[in-house]
Structures are given as structure tokens and as C-alpha cells.
Amino acid sequence: MRLLARIALAIAGLGLASSCQAQPTEREFSEAMLPQMEAAMPGATLALDPDDPLTIRLSNWQGWEDAQINLHRIYGFCLNNPAKDCAAVKAEFVDHLAEKPPESSANSLRVIVRDRQYWDYIAQTFPDKGKLPPHRQIGDDLLAILAFDNPKTIALAQPERLAELGLDEEAAWALARKQMAAILPALPDGAGLREQPVAFEDFEYLASLLDNTAGWDKVARDAGPDMFLTVVSDRFVFVGVMPPGQQLERFRRTVEDDCKAQPRCVSPNIYRFRDGRWVVAP
């Protein structure tokens, strides 16, 4: 039980929150956010998507291409957190949305890791699939995606921009991974995980640790088949050893709750490392 207690304390330290207030419907939520966006983006044409209540269509904004703004994750966060936290996240979202990021450079190239739900939202915004950001599946529902780091946001790396920088896809992946290695912490010692779990925090892009599948292969072999990992956000990755059973099931519920408390949760799942990829723990 000591291991589970340490895990529970580490997760609890993030500060779970709940809200008992009446929640708006998806359509009401989007309608309430629309005036905020219009005020922050004067001259833009913003309209609710008739087919998806949590999507807003954007056009005529500072020369940008037409786009879809997805509010699904923000809505999910607001359903599970106090009104003041919801308002802060919405304000931050609108602020970042309205500010056109600076032109990206090769030095700002990064690898981000996101789940399938995130990728499906992104893919919907690219009618021309040839313009999709370079991406690679690294697990059951996890993808590594090339992106550019900007002061306030992350801009996905489109092939045409990479070409302008003189980078083909393989060169872009190599450069991005080299730059990620320079800013991310080292992977844990696998044998040590059998004695004590490791929590990664206080770094940006921590979810990107999962892209280093070759490194995790060695960690998993040293830790054994019961190694698990959670990635609830880019600011918190947790890894340890726990066999299947009641403890894992209780921990699974804790991870799911913690994901709901994150404004930008990466995944609510617990993962094992199998055959060079991340699989959802059954």
C-alpha cells in the first residue's frame, strides 16, 4: 500500500477541483464565448458551426486562412472545475487565439505528444491533407507531432513552412528531437522504478518524453512488465511500477479525475510500454 499512497499523494498535490454549479450546454457554452472572441478579433467573421456545438468557424482575420476553433477541451475543463478557473482558462485561450504568433524559425522546432482526440480535431481543420503537420503514432492513441515553440502558444509545423526553412521531413524530425533532448530531463533508471516511482514536473513539454521510444525501451526492460506511465499534461508525467489489480484500478480513477482538472489534459489513460510503443493498460 505504500507505493499507492505515494502515487496518490503525488497526484493529489496537483490540486483536484470540482464544481457543483449548473453547467451550460455545449451550444450555450459556445454562444457565451463568441462575444469574447469577437471583441478580441475585431473584423473577423466568427460563426457557430451548425453541425458541432463546440466548434466556431473563423474567417477574414488578418490574412489567415479560414479555420475551425475547437472548444471541446475547454468545455470539458469547465465542466469539472470552479467558475473562476474556467473564466481564467477561457480568457487565456482567447488572448492566445487573437495574437498571431511570430514567424517560426528552425531553432523553435519541437516535438509535442498528444492523444488521438486532439489529432482528430486538428485533422478536421486541414481540408488539404497534404498540409497536415508531420506526425507519427507512438502508441495506441498517442501521436508525436512536429510544432514550433512561440512565446504564448504552440504552432503546428506545416510542411510548406518546413520547406521554406530548407528542411525535409526527416531533417525536421532529427532537428526537433535534438532540440527536445536539450531541454527535457533524462529518463528514469528502470531498476530504480521498482523501488520508487518518479514524478516529472516543472518542465515544459514533459509529454514529449514519450517520443523517446528507444530510450523507454531500455527503461521498461530494466523496470519489468509492470512499469506504468501517466501523462495528464505537458507539466506532469508520472512513472512507476504497479501490477494489474485493485490498486491499479483505484489509481486509474485518480488519473482520470486529475485529467479533468487540467485545462489541457494530454491523456486520462495509464500506459504500459510494449513492443516499442505505448499501449493503454487494460
Short mmCIF file of C-alpha atoms in Angstrom, two decimals:
data_model
loop_
_atom_site.label_atom_id
_atom_site.label_comp_id
_atom_site.label_asym_id
_atom_site.label_seq_id
_atom_site.Cartn_x
_atom_site.Cartn_y
_atom_site.Cartn_z
CA MET A 1 0.00 0.00 0.00
CA ARG A 2 2.96 2.35 0.50
CA LEU A 3 3.52 2.65 -3.26
CA LEU A 4 -0.11 3.52 -3.91
CA ALA A 5 -0.03 6.08 -1.10
CA ARG A 6 2.99 7.82 -2.63
CA ILE A 7 1.30 7.86 -6.01
CA ALA A 8 -1.96 9.23 -4.58
CA LEU A 9 -0.10 11.98 -2.74
CA ALA A 10 1.81 12.97 -5.86
CA ILE A 11 -1.37 13.21 -7.88
CA ALA A 12 -3.31 14.95 -5.11
CA GLY A 13 -0.60 17.56 -4.93
CA LEU A 14 -1.74 18.89 -8.27
CA GLY A 15 -4.95 20.12 -6.66
CA LEU A 16 -8.08 18.38 -7.90
CA ALA A 17 -11.15 20.56 -8.18
CA SER A 18 -14.84 20.12 -8.67
CA SER A 19 -17.81 22.32 -9.24
CA CYS A 20 -21.45 21.96 -8.28
CA GLN A 21 -22.69 24.89 -10.32
CA ALA A 22 -25.24 24.43 -13.08
CA GLN A 23 -23.42 23.72 -16.31
CA PRO A 24 -24.28 25.20 -19.70
CA THR A 25 -25.00 23.01 -22.67
CA GLU A 26 -22.34 22.77 -25.36
CA ARG A 27 -24.20 25.25 -27.54
CA GLU A 28 -24.72 27.70 -24.65
CA PHE A 29 -21.02 27.50 -23.83
CA SER A 30 -20.01 28.39 -27.40
CA GLU A 31 -22.57 31.18 -27.61
CA ALA A 32 -21.19 32.68 -24.39
CA MET A 33 -17.61 32.58 -25.70
CA LEU A 34 -18.43 34.07 -29.08
CA PRO A 35 -18.64 37.72 -27.87
CA GLN A 36 -15.25 37.36 -26.14
CA MET A 37 -13.69 36.22 -29.38
CA GLU A 38 -15.37 38.92 -31.43
CA ALA A 39 -14.10 41.60 -29.03
CA ALA A 40 -10.55 40.23 -29.21
CA MET A 41 -10.59 39.79 -33.00
CA PRO A 42 -12.29 42.88 -34.48
CA GLY A 43 -13.12 42.49 -38.15
CA ALA A 44 -13.03 38.69 -38.07
CA THR A 45 -16.06 36.69 -39.10
CA LEU A 46 -16.96 34.21 -36.39
CA ALA A 47 -19.92 31.84 -36.58
CA LEU A 48 -21.15 28.82 -34.70
CA ASP A 49 -20.79 25.57 -36.61
CA PRO A 50 -24.30 24.19 -37.26
CA ASP A 51 -23.05 20.59 -37.03
CA ASP A 52 -20.81 20.78 -33.96
CA PRO A 53 -21.95 22.89 -30.98
CA LEU A 54 -18.37 23.25 -29.70
CA THR A 55 -16.84 24.48 -32.95
CA ILE A 56 -16.63 28.09 -34.13
CA ARG A 57 -15.73 28.91 -37.72
CA LEU A 58 -13.25 31.75 -38.29
CA SER A 59 -12.65 33.72 -41.49
CA ASN A 60 -11.41 37.15 -42.61
CA TRP A 61 -8.85 37.52 -39.83
CA GLN A 62 -5.61 39.36 -40.66
CA GLY A 63 -4.94 37.33 -43.78
CA TRP A 64 -5.19 33.99 -42.00
CA GLU A 65 -6.72 31.04 -43.80
CA ASP A 66 -10.24 30.08 -42.76
CA ALA A 67 -10.14 27.91 -39.66
CA GLN A 68 -12.18 26.00 -37.11
CA ILE A 69 -11.83 26.82 -33.43
CA ASN A 70 -12.49 23.80 -31.25
CA LEU A 71 -13.75 24.42 -27.71
CA HIS A 72 -14.09 20.78 -26.69
CA ARG A 73 -11.21 20.64 -24.22
CA ILE A 74 -12.04 23.97 -22.62
CA TYR A 75 -15.66 22.90 -22.21
CA GLY A 76 -14.55 19.65 -20.59
CA PHE A 77 -12.31 21.56 -18.20
CA CYS A 78 -15.08 23.96 -17.26
CA LEU A 79 -17.47 21.10 -16.51
CA ASN A 80 -15.12 19.82 -13.84
CA ASN A 81 -13.64 22.94 -12.26
CA PRO A 82 -14.72 26.09 -10.37
CA ALA A 83 -16.14 29.02 -12.31
CA LYS A 84 -13.13 31.26 -11.57
CA ASP A 85 -10.72 28.68 -13.02
CA CYS A 86 -12.96 28.24 -16.05
CA ALA A 87 -13.04 32.01 -16.65
CA ALA A 88 -9.24 32.24 -16.40
CA VAL A 89 -8.71 29.44 -18.90
CA LYS A 90 -11.21 30.95 -21.34
CA ALA A 91 -9.55 34.37 -21.11
CA GLU A 92 -6.12 32.85 -21.71
CA PHE A 93 -7.43 30.90 -24.69
CA VAL A 94 -8.96 33.96 -26.33
CA ASP A 95 -5.83 36.03 -25.67
CA HIS A 96 -3.58 33.46 -27.32
CA LEU A 97 -6.00 32.92 -30.16
CA ALA A 98 -6.16 36.60 -31.07
CA GLU A 99 -2.39 37.10 -31.16
CA LYS A 100 -0.81 35.99 -34.41
CA PRO A 101 2.43 34.20 -33.50
CA PRO A 102 5.76 35.45 -34.88
CA GLU A 103 7.25 33.71 -37.88
CA SER A 104 8.66 30.40 -36.75
CA SER A 105 12.33 29.51 -37.06
CA ALA A 106 14.24 26.23 -37.19
CA ASN A 107 15.52 26.90 -33.67
CA SER A 108 11.97 26.83 -32.34
CA LEU A 109 11.13 23.43 -33.81
CA ARG A 110 9.77 20.99 -31.21
CA VAL A 111 8.05 17.63 -30.84
CA ILE A 112 4.75 17.56 -28.96
CA VAL A 113 2.83 14.48 -27.89
CA ARG A 114 -0.96 14.47 -27.97
CA ASP A 115 -3.75 11.91 -27.98
CA ARG A 116 -5.94 10.77 -30.85
CA GLN A 117 -8.84 13.03 -29.86
CA TYR A 118 -6.60 16.10 -30.15
CA TRP A 119 -5.26 14.93 -33.51
CA ASP A 120 -8.73 14.25 -34.89
CA TYR A 121 -9.74 17.84 -34.06
CA ILE A 122 -6.62 19.14 -35.79
CA ALA A 123 -7.07 16.98 -38.87
CA GLN A 124 -10.58 18.37 -39.34
CA THR A 125 -9.11 21.86 -39.78
CA PHE A 126 -6.95 20.79 -42.74
CA PRO A 127 -9.16 20.13 -45.77
CA ASP A 128 -5.93 19.60 -47.75
CA LYS A 129 -4.41 16.56 -46.04
CA GLY A 130 -1.12 17.30 -47.77
CA LYS A 131 -0.74 20.26 -45.39
CA LEU A 132 -1.10 18.20 -42.21
CA PRO A 133 1.79 18.68 -39.78
CA PRO A 134 4.28 15.78 -39.83
CA HIS A 135 3.20 13.24 -37.23
CA ARG A 136 3.99 9.71 -36.09
CA GLN A 137 1.94 7.35 -33.99
CA ILE A 138 3.84 6.23 -30.88
CA GLY A 139 1.09 4.31 -29.10
CA ASP A 140 -2.49 3.11 -29.11
CA ASP A 141 -3.83 6.67 -29.03
CA LEU A 142 -0.70 8.83 -28.79
CA LEU A 143 0.99 10.75 -31.58
CA ALA A 144 4.21 12.73 -31.82
CA ILE A 145 3.69 15.91 -33.87
CA LEU A 146 6.15 18.49 -35.15
CA ALA A 147 5.44 22.01 -33.90
CA PHE A 148 7.06 25.41 -33.37
CA ASP A 149 7.50 26.93 -29.93
CA ASN A 150 6.25 30.51 -29.64
CA PRO A 151 6.11 32.85 -26.62
CA LYS A 152 2.42 32.33 -25.94
CA THR A 153 1.40 29.28 -27.89
CA ILE A 154 2.46 26.29 -29.96
CA ALA A 155 2.13 26.47 -33.74
CA LEU A 156 1.91 23.17 -35.57
CA ALA A 157 4.60 22.77 -38.22
CA GLN A 158 3.11 22.76 -41.70
CA PRO A 159 5.13 21.13 -44.50
CA GLU A 160 5.28 24.36 -46.51
CA ARG A 161 6.91 26.23 -43.62
CA LEU A 162 9.44 23.45 -43.12
CA ALA A 163 10.28 23.65 -46.82
CA GLU A 164 10.79 27.41 -46.51
CA LEU A 165 13.31 26.67 -43.77
CA GLY A 166 15.13 24.20 -46.02
CA LEU A 167 14.04 21.16 -44.02
CA ASP A 168 12.60 17.95 -45.42
CA GLU A 169 10.55 15.81 -43.04
CA GLU A 170 13.38 13.57 -41.85
CA ALA A 171 15.70 16.53 -41.21
CA ALA A 172 12.90 18.30 -39.33
CA TRP A 173 12.33 15.29 -37.07
CA ALA A 174 16.05 14.96 -36.38
CA LEU A 175 16.43 18.65 -35.53
CA ALA A 176 13.30 18.76 -33.38
CA ARG A 177 14.38 15.72 -31.37
CA LYS A 178 17.87 17.10 -30.87
CA GLN A 179 16.40 20.33 -29.54
CA MET A 180 13.97 18.47 -27.29
CA ALA A 181 16.81 16.42 -25.79
CA ALA A 182 18.49 19.67 -24.79
CA ILE A 183 15.51 20.92 -22.76
CA LEU A 184 13.96 17.75 -21.30
CA PRO A 185 15.11 15.84 -18.21
CA ALA A 186 16.78 12.45 -18.52
CA LEU A 187 14.62 9.33 -18.47
CA PRO A 188 14.45 7.48 -15.15
CA ASP A 189 16.53 4.49 -14.15
CA GLY A 190 14.39 1.44 -14.81
CA ALA A 191 15.72 -0.64 -11.94
CA GLY A 192 15.16 2.27 -9.56
CA LEU A 193 11.50 2.45 -10.56
CA ARG A 194 10.94 -0.92 -8.89
CA GLU A 195 11.76 0.79 -5.59
CA GLN A 196 10.28 4.25 -6.07
CA PRO A 197 8.15 5.98 -8.72
CA VAL A 198 9.33 9.16 -10.41
CA ALA A 199 7.27 12.33 -10.96
CA PHE A 200 8.43 14.72 -13.68
CA GLU A 201 7.24 18.29 -13.24
CA ASP A 202 8.36 21.93 -13.51
CA PHE A 203 9.45 21.49 -17.13
CA GLU A 204 7.70 22.45 -20.35
CA TYR A 205 6.90 19.77 -22.94
CA LEU A 206 7.15 16.85 -20.49
CA ALA A 207 4.69 14.82 -22.56
CA SER A 208 7.34 14.87 -25.28
CA LEU A 209 9.41 12.50 -23.15
CA LEU A 210 7.18 9.74 -24.50
CA ASP A 211 8.51 10.29 -28.02
CA ASN A 212 11.86 8.80 -26.98
CA THR A 213 10.66 5.25 -27.55
CA ALA A 214 14.19 3.84 -27.93
CA GLY A 215 15.11 5.21 -24.51
CA TRP A 216 11.91 3.95 -22.91
CA ASP A 217 12.53 0.50 -24.35
CA LYS A 218 15.61 0.15 -22.12
CA VAL A 219 13.84 1.70 -19.12
CA ALA A 220 10.93 -0.73 -19.50
CA ARG A 221 13.22 -3.76 -19.82
CA ASP A 222 15.02 -2.79 -16.61
CA ALA A 223 11.81 -1.93 -14.75
CA GLY A 224 9.88 -5.02 -15.80
CA PRO A 225 6.49 -5.61 -17.45
CA ASP A 226 4.53 -3.82 -14.72
CA MET A 227 6.02 -0.41 -15.48
CA PHE A 228 3.27 2.17 -15.96
CA LEU A 229 3.23 5.81 -17.07
CA THR A 230 0.67 8.60 -16.95
CA VAL A 231 0.79 11.86 -18.90
CA VAL A 232 -2.01 14.11 -17.72
CA SER A 233 -0.37 17.27 -19.06
CA ASP A 234 2.77 18.78 -20.55
CA ARG A 235 3.67 19.74 -16.97
CA PHE A 236 3.31 16.35 -15.26
CA VAL A 237 4.44 12.84 -16.21
CA PHE A 238 4.39 10.05 -13.63
CA VAL A 239 6.11 6.67 -13.99
CA GLY A 240 6.48 3.71 -11.67
CA VAL A 241 5.79 0.01 -11.27
CA MET A 242 2.39 -1.41 -10.39
CA PRO A 243 0.88 -4.79 -11.31
CA PRO A 244 -2.70 -5.23 -12.52
CA GLY A 245 -5.26 -5.41 -9.75
CA GLN A 246 -7.37 -3.32 -7.41
CA GLN A 247 -4.60 -0.81 -6.68
CA LEU A 248 -4.22 -0.09 -10.39
CA GLU A 249 -7.97 0.31 -10.80
CA ARG A 250 -8.16 2.80 -7.93
CA PHE A 251 -5.21 4.65 -9.39
CA ARG A 252 -6.88 4.69 -12.81
CA ARG A 253 -9.82 6.64 -11.36
CA THR A 254 -7.39 9.09 -9.74
CA VAL A 255 -5.65 9.71 -13.06
CA GLU A 256 -8.97 10.23 -14.84
CA ASP A 257 -10.04 12.77 -12.23
CA ASP A 258 -6.72 14.57 -12.47
CA CYS A 259 -7.05 14.77 -16.24
CA LYS A 260 -10.41 16.50 -15.81
CA ALA A 261 -8.73 19.08 -13.57
CA GLN A 262 -6.22 20.03 -16.27
CA PRO A 263 -7.01 22.85 -18.73
CA ARG A 264 -5.08 20.94 -21.41
CA CYS A 265 -5.02 17.29 -20.45
CA VAL A 266 -2.91 15.11 -22.72
CA SER A 267 -4.43 11.76 -21.73
CA PRO A 268 -6.56 10.23 -18.95
CA ASN A 269 -5.05 6.77 -19.57
CA ILE A 270 -2.45 4.63 -17.82
CA TYR A 271 0.11 3.25 -20.26
CA ARG A 272 2.41 0.26 -20.43
CA PHE A 273 5.36 0.04 -22.84
CA ARG A 274 5.07 -2.92 -25.19
CA ASP A 275 6.98 -3.75 -28.39
CA GLY A 276 8.36 -0.24 -28.82
CA ARG A 277 5.11 1.65 -28.28
CA TRP A 278 2.75 2.90 -25.56
CA VAL A 279 -0.36 0.78 -25.01
CA VAL A 280 -3.31 1.58 -22.76
CA ALA A 281 -3.12 -0.61 -19.66
CA PRO A 282 -6.10 -2.98 -19.66
#
